[in-house]
Amino acid sequence: MRRHALLAAALACATAHAQQPPAERPKDEPAKVESLEVTQKRTTTTERRDSTAAKIVIGREEIEQYGDTNLGDVMRRLPGVTQGGRPGRGGPVRMRGMAGGFTQILLNGERIPPGFSIEEITPDQVERIEILRAPTAETGTRAIAGTINIVLREALRSRHHDLRIGTQLENGRFASNGSVTRNGTFSEAGSYNLTLSVNRRSREDETLEERTAAALPSEALTLDQRTTGTSVSRGDHLFMTSRFQWRLGPGEQASFQPFVVAHENESASRGRLDQPVGEAPYATSDGRSESRFRAARFMTMLTRRLGPGTTTELRAGAGTFTVDGTSRLEQVDAAGARTLLQETVTDVRDRSWNAAAKLARNWGETHKATAGVEWEGTRRREAPVTLLNGESQLAEFGADFDVSVRRNAFYLQDEWDPSPNWATSLGVRVEEIETRSDTPASPVSNRSRVTSPLAHAVWRWDAPKRDQVRASLTQSYRPPTTQNLVARPRLSTLYPVPGANTAVSPDAAGNPGLKPEIAHGLELAFERYLPMNGVVSVNLFTRRLKDVIRSVTELEQVSWAPVPRWVSRPQNLGRARTSGVEFDAKFRMDEVLPGSPAVNVRANVSVFRSRVDEVPGPDNRLASQPDMTANLGADYRFRGKPFSVGASLNWTPAYDTRATAEQLERTDRKSVLDAYAIWHIDGATRLRLSVTSPEPREFNTFSAYTTAEERQVLASTARNHLTTALRLEMRL
């Protein structure tokens, strides 16, 4: 109906223009043909509705709503997304509460480069965020939980520049941040964007760890330790990205996008050990560490038309990152005599490249077929050195370690709208990953190949209704990480060799024989689109997994110690299932309650259930998956006033996880309130006050390992702090 109205208006305008008497022109001057183009502005809501595969799009306005300085803080408020770590402090991003690589993270449609974290990106660098709940052949199937695609700022032909300067206070320590964005043109067909962000951080944290061991069944304590610690860390961070774009013709363009990341951190910590039961290894400890991270990468793309309805797209990229770090830990007894000195040097060098080619063919406006190939290669070298009281540790594993990863993929995808109400997408993707290391002490040779069929369908009601139903049948997978495959151990710092350690402070090592996890998934969703770009949806999903990867702690005879040590290694544990219901809504209050204030409301609730068959219940869930997570937010711009306010509450309840029959883990609830107030000084300048308030209580985690003879427990407590920020935002 809207399209017919626009066409009628265009026709009336053209007819009126034609009825006017033509102006006289010289006989030799050619006649000019006037053209009239009718376009409809696309929004994040229309992009979501028109997508065949389930997609949620988050635009610039929502990304910068709360003035976050970390992209992870933006992610926390998105539907079905959770974060590891303590409340308000960021951490790994997870969809549907599934940790450890179940979520695929893309940067401009490409897999995020090795060693890179999305927390390195500031929101000022991001154009939009796309959340895909089900995988597609084109975006990749290493996405059992889903895919998050982060699209960096695009080049604009308009000449405008943004400047943001802010300061932040947390636990008595100040941090500062700033960013500048510049847009412009360098030729008739070329445009560019340049964004530079800098951040100086300072934090002080207090922690408490309690370790106990009790003989069973008597419950007599054999170990009782209490460690209190304070650490102060400082860091400088820089992120710069740019995009150069050329329009080569209708539907043709080329782009080049490099980015650079650099940060330096230093920290100092001091701890005290009180041990009523057992022999105390030390009384106080002092630690210092320094680290430097450097990364540079470029991405380039060329899109050309080969003929009517046929286009080709070529992509390529390459990058490198380095990590250099040193740390020193000294422990002394009550008399002041040194009992331990541990020094560690970290040296990591990583090189990677990727290339892709895609061919797309359109048959009219309702049928599109796509075929593509992808290649990727990574080579990583590590040279770790650990000295314990002056003697080298893990000398039998050598000083250097090299590992290489190669990935190849091929996919076919067919999108067809058989009627105005139906839209379908069928695809298949074949992907092979090979990981190799010829290091004699810890060799790796692991190859996996997965073929994934995929099907999506959408039914849309006739206009003027705006509702639709989605369904997806997919196969996805999670390959083992390089760290999971490498057998070289990482030693417990609390219990160094040559002595014994405990089950709750184990060494960690890889397993070269791991197989990838395979998941078969079903998605069903109902979406209702409101007249003013609001949307309300309910999504149901289920996944059946086989060869589930989980870390298992066992007592082993090891080569790096004369006594048995507890070692945590990943293993394939059999089958599992996870299911859930996801509700999300975004609308203006007067859309659903006419006459009410124009308050923008965002709400989402996700409920999860999972079960690992090889682990006895209860709480035999997938690792780190809570029972639910929820967000509720509202924003309001005062009419006739230069002020706007908003608030958002994020909540995840406490939950227990049984990792194995012997291992139990407990995570405390998380609750974070974000609030802001903006003074719109003029059309180009505004001042923002933001407050992030984790629940004013201690955040606790708990792990226990129980056998027939003994129970070992580690309980950790961290304090949360209020964070206040002030930021000036200007458009120049």
XYZ file of C-alpha atoms in Angstrom:
732
model
C 0.000 0.000 0.000
C 2.776 2.444 0.865
C 4.601 1.629 -2.354
C 1.442 2.298 -4.434
C 0.944 5.672 -2.710
C 4.543 6.697 -3.425
C 4.248 5.697 -7.075
C 0.951 7.575 -7.431
C 2.520 10.718 -5.975
C 5.499 10.389 -8.313
C 3.218 9.917 -11.321
C 1.124 12.963 -10.388
C 4.266 15.058 -9.999
C 5.591 13.913 -13.381
C 2.220 14.548 -15.070
C 2.005 18.079 -13.668
C 5.514 18.753 -14.872
C 4.662 17.449 -18.347
C 1.596 19.718 -18.612
C 3.704 22.862 -18.245
C 4.575 24.522 -21.591
C 8.135 23.665 -22.575
C 10.700 26.437 -22.520
C 12.260 27.394 -25.829
C 15.807 26.157 -26.435
C 18.303 26.565 -29.250
C 17.840 24.150 -32.121
C 21.337 22.671 -31.702
C 20.917 21.960 -27.960
C 19.911 18.332 -27.245
C 16.776 17.716 -25.256
C 17.293 16.969 -21.534
C 15.543 13.992 -20.034
C 14.367 14.669 -16.490
C 14.521 11.699 -14.121
C 12.622 11.240 -10.905
C 13.770 8.688 -8.340
C 11.482 7.536 -5.524
C 13.205 5.930 -2.564
C 12.058 4.741 0.816
C 14.360 5.254 3.793
C 15.472 1.969 5.306
C 15.680 1.607 9.065
C 17.072 -1.078 11.335
C 13.502 -2.345 11.730
C 12.884 -2.692 7.979
C 16.248 -4.464 7.577
C 15.195 -6.920 10.276
C 11.791 -7.503 8.682
C 13.114 -7.984 5.140
C 15.828 -10.483 6.125
C 14.989 -14.121 5.363
C 17.225 -15.422 8.176
C 16.411 -14.125 11.666
C 18.368 -10.908 12.199
C 18.349 -8.092 14.782
C 20.012 -4.839 13.672
C 21.310 -2.265 16.173
C 21.993 1.158 14.626
C 24.177 4.117 15.562
C 21.514 5.812 17.671
C 21.104 2.826 19.986
C 24.854 2.059 20.071
C 25.717 5.531 21.389
C 22.599 5.840 23.583
C 24.402 5.384 26.921
C 27.768 6.903 26.026
C 29.656 3.618 26.613
C 33.416 3.627 26.139
C 33.547 -0.154 25.640
C 31.645 -2.143 23.011
C 31.160 -4.955 25.514
C 28.981 -2.647 27.629
C 26.741 -2.050 24.594
C 26.466 -5.806 24.015
C 25.308 -6.426 27.577
C 21.930 -4.805 26.865
C 21.199 -6.660 23.608
C 18.612 -9.480 23.394
C 19.917 -12.858 24.578
C 23.509 -11.634 25.125
C 25.421 -12.276 28.356
C 28.952 -11.456 29.509
C 31.510 -13.272 31.570
C 33.311 -11.576 34.427
C 32.005 -9.525 37.314
C 29.020 -7.162 36.900
C 29.804 -3.912 35.112
C 33.356 -4.979 34.192
C 32.793 -6.492 30.765
C 34.089 -9.879 29.717
C 33.635 -12.377 26.861
C 30.386 -11.878 24.919
C 28.035 -14.873 24.696
C 24.769 -15.454 22.902
C 22.175 -17.547 24.706
C 24.552 -17.884 27.658
C 26.758 -20.352 25.781
C 30.453 -19.762 26.470
C 33.694 -20.987 24.985
C 33.400 -20.245 21.279
C 29.730 -21.124 20.677
C 29.170 -17.536 19.446
C 30.677 -16.485 16.115
C 32.052 -12.919 16.127
C 32.482 -11.196 12.758
C 34.084 -7.871 11.926
C 32.698 -6.406 8.692
C 31.414 -9.859 7.775
C 34.769 -11.596 8.357
C 35.826 -13.719 11.317
C 37.467 -11.657 14.025
C 41.277 -11.900 13.692
C 43.277 -14.065 16.115
C 44.222 -12.440 19.385
C 41.653 -9.685 18.946
C 38.818 -8.950 21.375
C 35.725 -6.877 20.640
C 36.443 -5.040 23.888
C 39.317 -3.427 21.979
C 36.668 -1.589 19.905
C 35.015 1.577 21.174
C 31.368 2.223 20.208
C 32.424 5.369 18.333
C 34.064 3.057 15.773
C 30.900 1.050 15.015
C 28.245 1.773 12.390
C 25.852 -1.031 13.353
C 25.637 -4.431 15.061
C 23.845 -7.381 13.452
C 22.693 -10.352 15.540
C 21.898 -13.533 13.579
C 20.209 -16.171 15.707
C 20.616 -18.907 13.082
C 23.623 -19.465 10.782
C 23.589 -18.980 7.018
C 25.852 -20.479 4.369
C 27.339 -17.078 3.539
C 28.044 -15.842 7.089
C 29.410 -19.183 8.311
C 28.296 -22.119 10.445
C 30.782 -21.907 13.337
C 27.857 -20.386 15.222
C 25.992 -22.880 17.416
C 24.668 -20.062 19.629
C 24.486 -17.473 16.821
C 26.499 -14.762 15.083
C 27.324 -11.163 16.012
C 28.538 -9.074 13.068
C 30.175 -5.744 13.970
C 30.195 -3.288 11.065
C 32.760 -0.514 11.479
C 32.044 3.086 10.507
C 31.345 3.597 6.821
C 32.669 6.355 4.609
C 30.183 9.223 4.100
C 30.220 11.794 1.325
C 28.981 14.500 3.683
C 31.703 16.572 5.309
C 31.137 16.422 9.032
C 33.349 15.586 11.977
C 32.637 14.366 15.508
C 34.629 14.989 18.683
C 33.996 13.281 22.042
C 35.945 13.883 25.255
C 35.115 12.272 28.584
C 36.274 11.351 32.055
C 35.243 8.520 34.369
C 35.468 7.862 38.109
C 35.459 4.386 39.682
C 36.525 3.457 43.223
C 38.346 6.765 43.664
C 40.354 6.491 40.445
C 39.915 8.556 37.299
C 40.030 7.418 33.684
C 39.841 9.527 30.541
C 38.812 8.868 26.968
C 38.427 10.704 23.702
C 37.616 10.077 20.075
C 37.517 12.012 16.828
C 35.763 11.032 13.601
C 36.354 12.706 10.263
C 34.322 12.166 7.070
C 34.955 13.638 3.658
C 35.732 13.104 -0.011
C 39.016 12.931 -1.894
C 37.608 12.724 -5.440
C 34.322 12.828 -7.295
C 33.845 9.096 -6.681
C 35.885 8.649 -3.503
C 34.975 9.170 0.147
C 36.671 8.343 3.428
C 36.165 7.956 7.155
C 38.819 8.178 9.865
C 38.135 7.450 13.535
C 40.700 7.594 16.331
C 39.920 6.602 19.923
C 42.226 6.826 22.944
C 41.602 5.715 26.500
C 43.605 5.961 29.712
C 42.408 3.621 32.441
C 43.188 3.301 36.145
C 41.594 0.712 38.453
C 41.903 -0.597 41.973
C 40.405 -3.967 42.900
C 40.029 -5.932 46.100
C 39.660 -9.714 46.102
C 39.211 -12.495 48.633
C 39.890 -16.201 48.005
C 39.178 -19.011 50.473
C 40.504 -22.529 49.883
C 39.495 -25.443 52.052
C 39.931 -29.202 51.939
C 38.076 -31.644 54.140
C 38.459 -35.380 54.621
C 35.295 -37.400 54.012
C 33.156 -38.573 55.631
C 34.541 -37.011 58.836
C 34.510 -33.417 57.445
C 37.793 -32.779 59.264
C 39.643 -29.837 57.699
C 43.021 -30.642 56.192
C 43.454 -27.213 54.573
C 42.059 -23.768 55.391
C 43.505 -20.770 53.517
C 42.299 -17.189 53.240
C 44.018 -14.863 50.750
C 43.169 -11.166 50.608
C 44.593 -9.038 47.845
C 44.622 -5.562 46.362
C 45.730 -4.731 42.857
C 46.190 -1.434 41.034
C 46.346 -1.407 37.242
C 46.920 1.333 34.689
C 46.632 1.171 30.940
C 46.772 3.272 27.771
C 44.733 2.150 24.787
C 44.568 3.331 21.172
C 42.281 2.153 18.370
C 42.320 3.710 14.897
C 40.257 2.643 11.908
C 39.725 4.213 8.508
C 37.737 3.376 5.414
C 38.409 4.535 1.857
C 35.666 3.872 -0.639
C 35.373 4.389 -4.417
C 32.192 4.195 -6.473
C 33.160 2.544 -9.750
C 29.733 2.571 -11.365
C 26.154 1.417 -10.770
C 26.367 -1.378 -8.208
C 30.185 -1.356 -8.291
C 32.612 -0.177 -5.645
C 35.996 -0.753 -4.046
C 37.007 -0.219 -0.436
C 40.117 -0.411 1.700
C 39.854 -0.467 5.503
C 42.918 -0.684 7.747
C 42.868 -0.547 11.539
C 45.504 -0.388 14.257
C 45.263 -1.359 17.926
C 47.841 -0.680 20.613
C 47.680 -0.822 24.370
C 50.067 -0.997 27.295
C 49.202 -2.145 30.797
C 51.026 -2.332 34.087
C 49.794 -3.606 37.416
C 50.978 -4.087 40.961
C 49.403 -6.388 43.513
C 49.877 -7.254 47.153
C 48.395 -10.214 48.981
C 48.227 -11.644 52.473
C 47.765 -15.318 53.364
C 46.123 -16.450 56.616
C 46.173 -20.239 57.069
C 44.773 -21.661 60.312
C 44.984 -25.274 59.041
C 47.928 -26.679 57.116
C 51.457 -25.444 56.546
C 51.423 -21.934 55.076
C 53.700 -21.640 51.995
C 54.104 -17.873 52.562
C 52.759 -14.934 54.569
C 52.692 -12.048 52.052
C 53.161 -11.713 48.307
C 54.038 -8.922 45.892
C 53.462 -9.056 42.171
C 54.199 -6.789 39.223
C 53.458 -7.175 35.540
C 53.787 -5.240 32.307
C 52.339 -6.078 28.895
C 52.268 -4.547 25.436
C 49.871 -5.489 22.655
C 50.180 -4.311 19.049
C 47.882 -5.286 16.178
C 47.498 -4.048 12.615
C 45.225 -5.360 9.908
C 43.652 -4.352 6.620
C 40.532 -5.500 4.800
C 39.802 -4.776 1.156
C 36.820 -5.477 -1.074
C 35.990 -5.124 -4.777
C 32.468 -5.470 -6.194
C 31.973 -5.580 -9.975
C 29.083 -6.339 -12.329
C 29.726 -9.075 -14.892
C 26.463 -8.493 -16.697
C 22.766 -7.849 -16.097
C 21.904 -9.458 -12.753
C 25.381 -10.916 -12.138
C 27.919 -9.505 -9.672
C 31.167 -10.702 -8.204
C 32.767 -9.746 -4.894
C 36.410 -10.240 -3.969
C 37.705 -9.829 -0.424
C 41.170 -10.048 1.063
C 42.857 -9.173 4.310
C 46.039 -9.660 6.290
C 47.276 -8.726 9.714
C 49.653 -9.274 12.557
C 49.697 -8.955 16.307
C 52.396 -9.176 18.952
C 52.249 -9.615 22.702
C 55.221 -8.850 24.949
C 54.905 -9.175 28.683
C 56.825 -9.717 31.877
C 55.613 -10.625 35.332
C 57.269 -11.152 38.700
C 55.773 -12.781 41.804
C 57.630 -12.819 45.120
C 56.434 -14.565 48.280
C 57.952 -14.207 51.744
C 57.273 -15.876 55.097
C 56.374 -14.203 58.382
C 60.071 -13.659 59.155
C 60.628 -11.830 55.844
C 62.573 -14.643 54.167
C 61.811 -15.267 50.503
C 60.050 -18.573 49.866
C 59.349 -18.164 46.130
C 60.383 -15.987 43.192
C 58.616 -16.644 39.895
C 59.486 -14.651 36.765
C 57.685 -15.042 33.446
C 58.384 -13.615 30.011
C 55.683 -13.763 27.318
C 56.560 -13.417 23.643
C 53.855 -14.066 21.019
C 54.023 -13.340 17.281
C 51.019 -14.004 15.048
C 50.585 -13.568 11.278
C 47.324 -14.221 9.428
C 45.703 -13.715 6.028
C 42.345 -14.397 4.421
C 40.756 -14.253 0.960
C 37.264 -14.848 -0.394
C 35.401 -14.749 -3.696
C 31.637 -14.626 -4.203
C 29.487 -14.816 -7.329
C 25.823 -13.739 -7.150
C 23.163 -14.079 -9.844
C 19.732 -12.394 -9.724
C 16.757 -13.674 -11.684
C 14.420 -10.716 -11.417
C 13.656 -9.228 -8.011
C 12.592 -12.459 -6.301
C 15.358 -14.995 -6.942
C 19.070 -14.822 -6.085
C 21.738 -17.534 -6.081
C 25.169 -17.132 -4.472
C 28.316 -19.254 -4.557
C 31.503 -18.501 -2.646
C 34.902 -19.805 -1.569
C 37.054 -18.752 1.389
C 40.656 -19.328 2.441
C 42.387 -18.402 5.689
C 45.802 -19.045 7.170
C 47.380 -18.295 10.564
C 50.859 -18.923 11.904
C 51.651 -18.317 15.544
C 54.953 -18.460 17.412
C 55.280 -18.389 21.183
C 58.473 -18.219 23.214
C 57.412 -18.377 26.891
C 60.015 -18.463 29.636
C 59.202 -19.176 33.290
C 61.867 -19.118 35.986
C 61.139 -20.493 39.452
C 63.774 -19.434 41.968
C 66.117 -18.933 39.013
C 65.494 -22.332 37.382
C 63.692 -22.762 34.063
C 60.306 -24.474 34.118
C 58.983 -26.808 31.390
C 62.433 -26.977 29.817
C 61.569 -30.352 28.248
C 58.933 -28.602 26.083
C 61.501 -26.291 24.518
C 61.749 -22.513 24.435
C 59.788 -21.966 21.199
C 56.442 -23.233 20.006
C 54.995 -22.850 16.495
C 51.495 -23.714 15.323
C 49.728 -23.082 12.013
C 46.026 -23.195 11.111
C 44.561 -23.446 7.598
C 40.854 -23.080 6.803
C 39.037 -23.637 3.491
C 35.318 -23.240 2.869
C 32.866 -23.473 -0.025
C 29.185 -22.559 0.053
C 26.049 -22.338 -2.091
C 22.994 -20.289 -1.133
C 19.687 -19.792 -2.949
C 17.195 -17.105 -1.876
C 13.764 -17.218 -3.509
C 10.460 -15.447 -2.881
C 7.920 -17.773 -4.552
C 5.076 -15.357 -3.695
C 4.679 -11.913 -2.076
C 4.014 -13.686 1.223
C 6.786 -16.289 1.133
C 10.580 -15.955 1.345
C 12.973 -18.890 1.478
C 16.715 -19.425 1.761
C 18.417 -22.782 1.179
C 22.137 -23.338 1.493
C 24.992 -25.714 2.138
C 28.482 -24.981 3.445
C 31.550 -27.243 3.523
C 34.384 -26.137 5.802
C 37.714 -27.774 6.604
C 40.172 -26.722 9.329
C 43.671 -28.150 9.769
C 45.861 -27.363 12.795
C 49.508 -28.447 12.790
C 52.570 -28.054 14.969
C 55.886 -29.823 14.458
C 57.302 -28.804 17.845
C 58.821 -32.130 19.064
C 57.668 -31.917 22.687
C 54.039 -30.991 21.894
C 53.155 -31.947 18.309
C 49.666 -31.304 16.917
C 48.003 -32.747 13.823
C 44.249 -32.214 13.795
C 41.925 -31.956 10.787
C 38.156 -31.583 10.746
C 35.642 -31.253 7.896
C 31.995 -30.371 8.402
C 29.207 -30.202 5.804
C 26.275 -28.083 6.996
C 22.870 -27.944 5.226
C 20.695 -24.911 6.104
C 17.093 -23.864 5.429
C 15.174 -20.686 6.355
C 11.621 -19.618 5.545
C 9.428 -16.574 6.295
C 5.648 -16.185 5.931
C 4.364 -12.594 5.813
C 0.705 -11.676 6.186
C -0.933 -9.572 3.474
C -0.878 -5.776 3.861
C -1.905 -3.843 5.870
C -0.913 -6.440 8.493
C 2.767 -6.334 9.444
C 3.199 -9.712 11.126
C 5.370 -12.624 10.046
C 6.446 -16.120 11.109
C 9.966 -17.516 10.728
C 11.357 -21.068 10.738
C 14.930 -22.360 10.382
C 16.517 -25.814 10.226
C 20.299 -25.661 10.538
C 23.483 -27.546 11.251
C 26.351 -25.671 12.898
C 29.536 -26.597 14.695
C 32.291 -25.483 17.050
C 35.862 -26.530 16.251
C 38.412 -26.953 19.057
C 40.576 -23.883 19.561
C 44.321 -23.924 19.065
C 44.808 -23.609 22.818
C 42.539 -26.639 23.357
C 44.681 -28.732 20.995
C 48.170 -27.808 22.243
C 49.398 -30.216 24.923
C 51.977 -27.788 26.356
C 50.869 -27.195 29.985
C 50.186 -23.922 31.780
C 51.213 -24.314 35.402
C 49.319 -23.251 38.497
C 51.032 -20.198 39.981
C 49.703 -20.895 43.461
C 51.167 -24.415 43.596
C 54.368 -24.417 41.484
C 56.302 -27.555 40.612
C 58.037 -29.682 41.774
C 55.393 -30.004 44.502
C 51.766 -31.105 44.287
C 48.754 -28.898 43.529
C 45.025 -29.187 44.209
C 41.978 -29.986 42.076
C 40.673 -26.412 42.413
C 44.083 -24.967 41.366
C 45.058 -27.341 38.537
C 47.541 -27.069 35.718
C 45.962 -26.726 32.266
C 46.876 -28.556 29.069
C 45.372 -29.297 25.664
C 44.184 -32.427 23.896
C 45.425 -32.899 20.282
C 42.742 -35.527 19.589
C 39.663 -33.321 20.052
C 36.820 -33.503 17.543
C 34.509 -30.577 16.688
C 31.085 -30.275 18.289
C 28.180 -30.663 15.847
C 24.749 -29.102 16.507
C 21.408 -29.592 14.737
C 19.078 -26.670 15.352
C 15.465 -25.609 14.981
C 14.194 -22.002 15.247
C 10.568 -20.791 15.284
C 9.648 -17.112 15.684
C 6.666 -14.786 15.523
C 7.281 -11.072 14.858
C 4.807 -8.193 14.987
C 5.849 -4.861 13.474
C 4.168 -1.746 14.843
C 3.234 1.369 12.785
C 6.074 3.565 14.150
C 8.989 1.132 13.598
C 8.333 -0.756 16.815
C 8.655 -4.555 16.931
C 7.631 -7.330 19.312
C 8.878 -10.892 18.783
C 8.936 -14.312 20.428
C 11.583 -16.837 19.358
C 11.879 -20.517 20.296
C 15.061 -22.475 19.654
C 16.566 -25.872 20.327
C 19.970 -27.406 19.600
C 21.070 -31.044 19.779
C 24.841 -31.356 20.182
C 27.217 -34.275 19.868
C 30.896 -34.577 20.884
C 30.466 -31.814 23.478
C 33.822 -30.307 24.524
C 34.293 -29.755 28.252
C 37.348 -29.299 30.490
C 37.811 -32.222 32.894
C 40.162 -32.105 35.891
C 41.965 -35.339 36.776
C 45.027 -36.412 38.778
C 47.803 -37.397 36.341
C 51.377 -38.655 36.331
C 53.022 -35.805 34.415
C 56.424 -35.297 32.850
C 56.945 -31.855 34.368
C 56.798 -32.880 38.051
C 58.069 -35.841 40.122
C 54.701 -36.146 41.891
C 51.154 -36.496 40.448
C 49.525 -33.185 39.508
C 45.912 -32.192 38.952
C 45.488 -31.240 35.267
C 42.487 -29.720 33.472
C 42.143 -30.924 29.863
C 39.326 -30.545 27.313
C 37.545 -33.759 26.330
C 34.676 -34.821 24.063
C 31.919 -35.876 26.465
C 29.090 -37.115 24.237
C 25.699 -35.501 23.616
C 23.815 -32.507 24.990
C 20.698 -30.450 24.315
C 19.859 -26.804 24.859
C 16.547 -24.992 24.321
C 15.109 -21.597 25.079
C 12.462 -18.944 24.637
C 13.489 -15.382 23.714
C 11.194 -12.361 23.921
C 12.233 -8.901 22.776
C 10.323 -5.686 22.205
C 11.240 -2.192 21.046
C 8.584 0.487 20.650
C 7.445 3.979 21.568
C 4.900 4.049 24.365
C 2.281 5.948 22.365
C 2.365 3.186 19.731
C 0.647 0.799 22.139
C -1.047 3.309 24.492
C -2.335 6.292 22.463
C -2.038 9.548 24.342
C 0.796 8.375 26.592
C 4.239 10.105 26.668
C 6.622 9.386 23.785
C 8.872 7.139 25.882
C 11.082 4.704 23.953
C 10.910 1.274 25.589
C 13.253 -1.693 25.111
C 12.683 -4.992 26.874
C 13.986 -8.513 26.376
C 13.810 -11.727 28.378
C 15.557 -14.990 27.478
C 15.016 -18.303 29.273
C 17.497 -21.154 28.722
C 17.634 -24.864 29.566
C 20.382 -27.358 28.757
C 21.517 -30.855 29.689
C 24.790 -32.743 29.062
C 23.932 -36.442 28.885
C 27.269 -37.788 30.132
C 27.174 -35.701 33.332
C 24.807 -36.656 36.175
C 22.258 -34.055 37.248
C 21.054 -31.827 38.622
C 22.595 -28.695 37.037
C 24.338 -30.693 34.292
C 23.968 -27.718 31.971
C 26.276 -26.403 29.269
C 29.195 -24.454 30.704
C 28.388 -20.900 31.875
C 24.761 -20.950 30.664
C 22.397 -19.278 33.191
C 18.709 -20.081 33.523
C 17.765 -16.694 32.107
C 18.802 -13.106 31.424
C 16.693 -9.953 31.088
C 16.982 -6.266 30.161
C 14.529 -3.412 30.640
C 15.251 0.096 29.380
C 13.462 3.380 28.684
C 14.479 6.739 27.174
C 12.653 10.066 27.004
C 13.322 13.444 25.356
C 11.498 16.248 27.171
C 9.251 18.151 24.780
C 10.383 21.742 24.370
C 13.331 21.171 26.718
C 17.002 20.579 25.879
C 17.166 17.466 28.068
C 16.774 13.719 27.610
C 17.140 10.876 30.120
C 17.265 7.111 30.065
C 17.947 4.021 32.154
C 18.471 0.302 31.587
C 18.546 -2.644 34.013
C 20.417 -5.848 33.180
C 19.790 -8.909 35.363
C 21.072 -12.500 35.332
C 20.214 -14.808 38.272
C 22.683 -17.040 40.118
C 23.144 -20.582 38.841
C 25.058 -23.815 39.504
C 26.908 -25.871 36.885
C 27.961 -29.488 37.308
C 30.951 -29.834 34.978
C 31.556 -33.531 35.796
C 30.355 -35.955 38.453
C 33.096 -34.550 40.738
C 33.155 -30.859 39.749
C 30.549 -28.278 40.753
C 30.689 -24.526 39.978
C 28.491 -21.702 41.217
C 28.145 -18.175 39.811
C 26.468 -15.342 41.711
C 23.698 -13.243 40.251
C 24.534 -10.175 38.185
C 22.595 -6.944 38.249
C 23.727 -3.724 36.539
C 21.813 -0.437 36.288
C 22.859 2.065 33.604
C 21.428 5.598 33.594
C 22.183 8.784 31.694
C 21.079 12.398 31.333
C 21.903 14.572 28.298
C 21.890 18.342 28.025
C 21.469 19.288 24.356
C 23.370 22.570 24.428
C 22.648 23.230 20.759
C 22.075 21.232 17.591
C 25.723 20.159 17.426
C 26.818 19.975 21.080
C 25.621 17.961 24.054
C 26.875 17.078 27.517
C 26.234 13.568 28.879
C 26.274 12.321 32.479
C 26.317 8.513 32.804
C 26.155 6.245 35.840
C 26.817 2.492 35.917
C 25.836 0.897 39.193
C 26.381 -2.809 39.722
C 24.332 -4.239 42.541
C 25.952 -2.895 45.758
C 27.047 -6.296 47.009
C 29.982 -8.628 46.662
C 30.165 -10.875 43.591
C 30.934 -14.495 44.504
C 32.042 -17.536 42.531
C 32.489 -21.054 43.906
C 34.043 -24.294 42.677
C 34.246 -27.659 44.401
C 35.829 -31.017 43.594
C 34.516 -33.984 45.559
C 35.732 -37.584 45.691
C 34.936 -40.405 48.092
C 37.900 -39.368 50.292
C 38.058 -35.552 50.062
C 36.230 -32.358 49.132
C 38.215 -29.325 47.895
C 36.549 -25.904 47.677
C 37.594 -22.546 46.215
C 35.389 -19.533 46.966
C 36.244 -16.152 45.391
C 34.781 -12.747 46.224
C 35.182 -9.485 44.289
C 33.777 -6.072 45.125
C 31.660 -4.016 42.741
C 31.912 -0.251 42.457
C 29.812 2.633 41.175
C 31.119 4.230 37.965
C 30.306 7.833 37.015
C 31.229 9.405 33.675
C 30.945 12.866 32.118
C 31.287 13.324 28.360
C 31.197 16.243 25.923
C 30.025 15.346 22.405
C 30.358 17.790 19.499
C 29.692 17.712 15.779
C 32.152 20.038 14.069
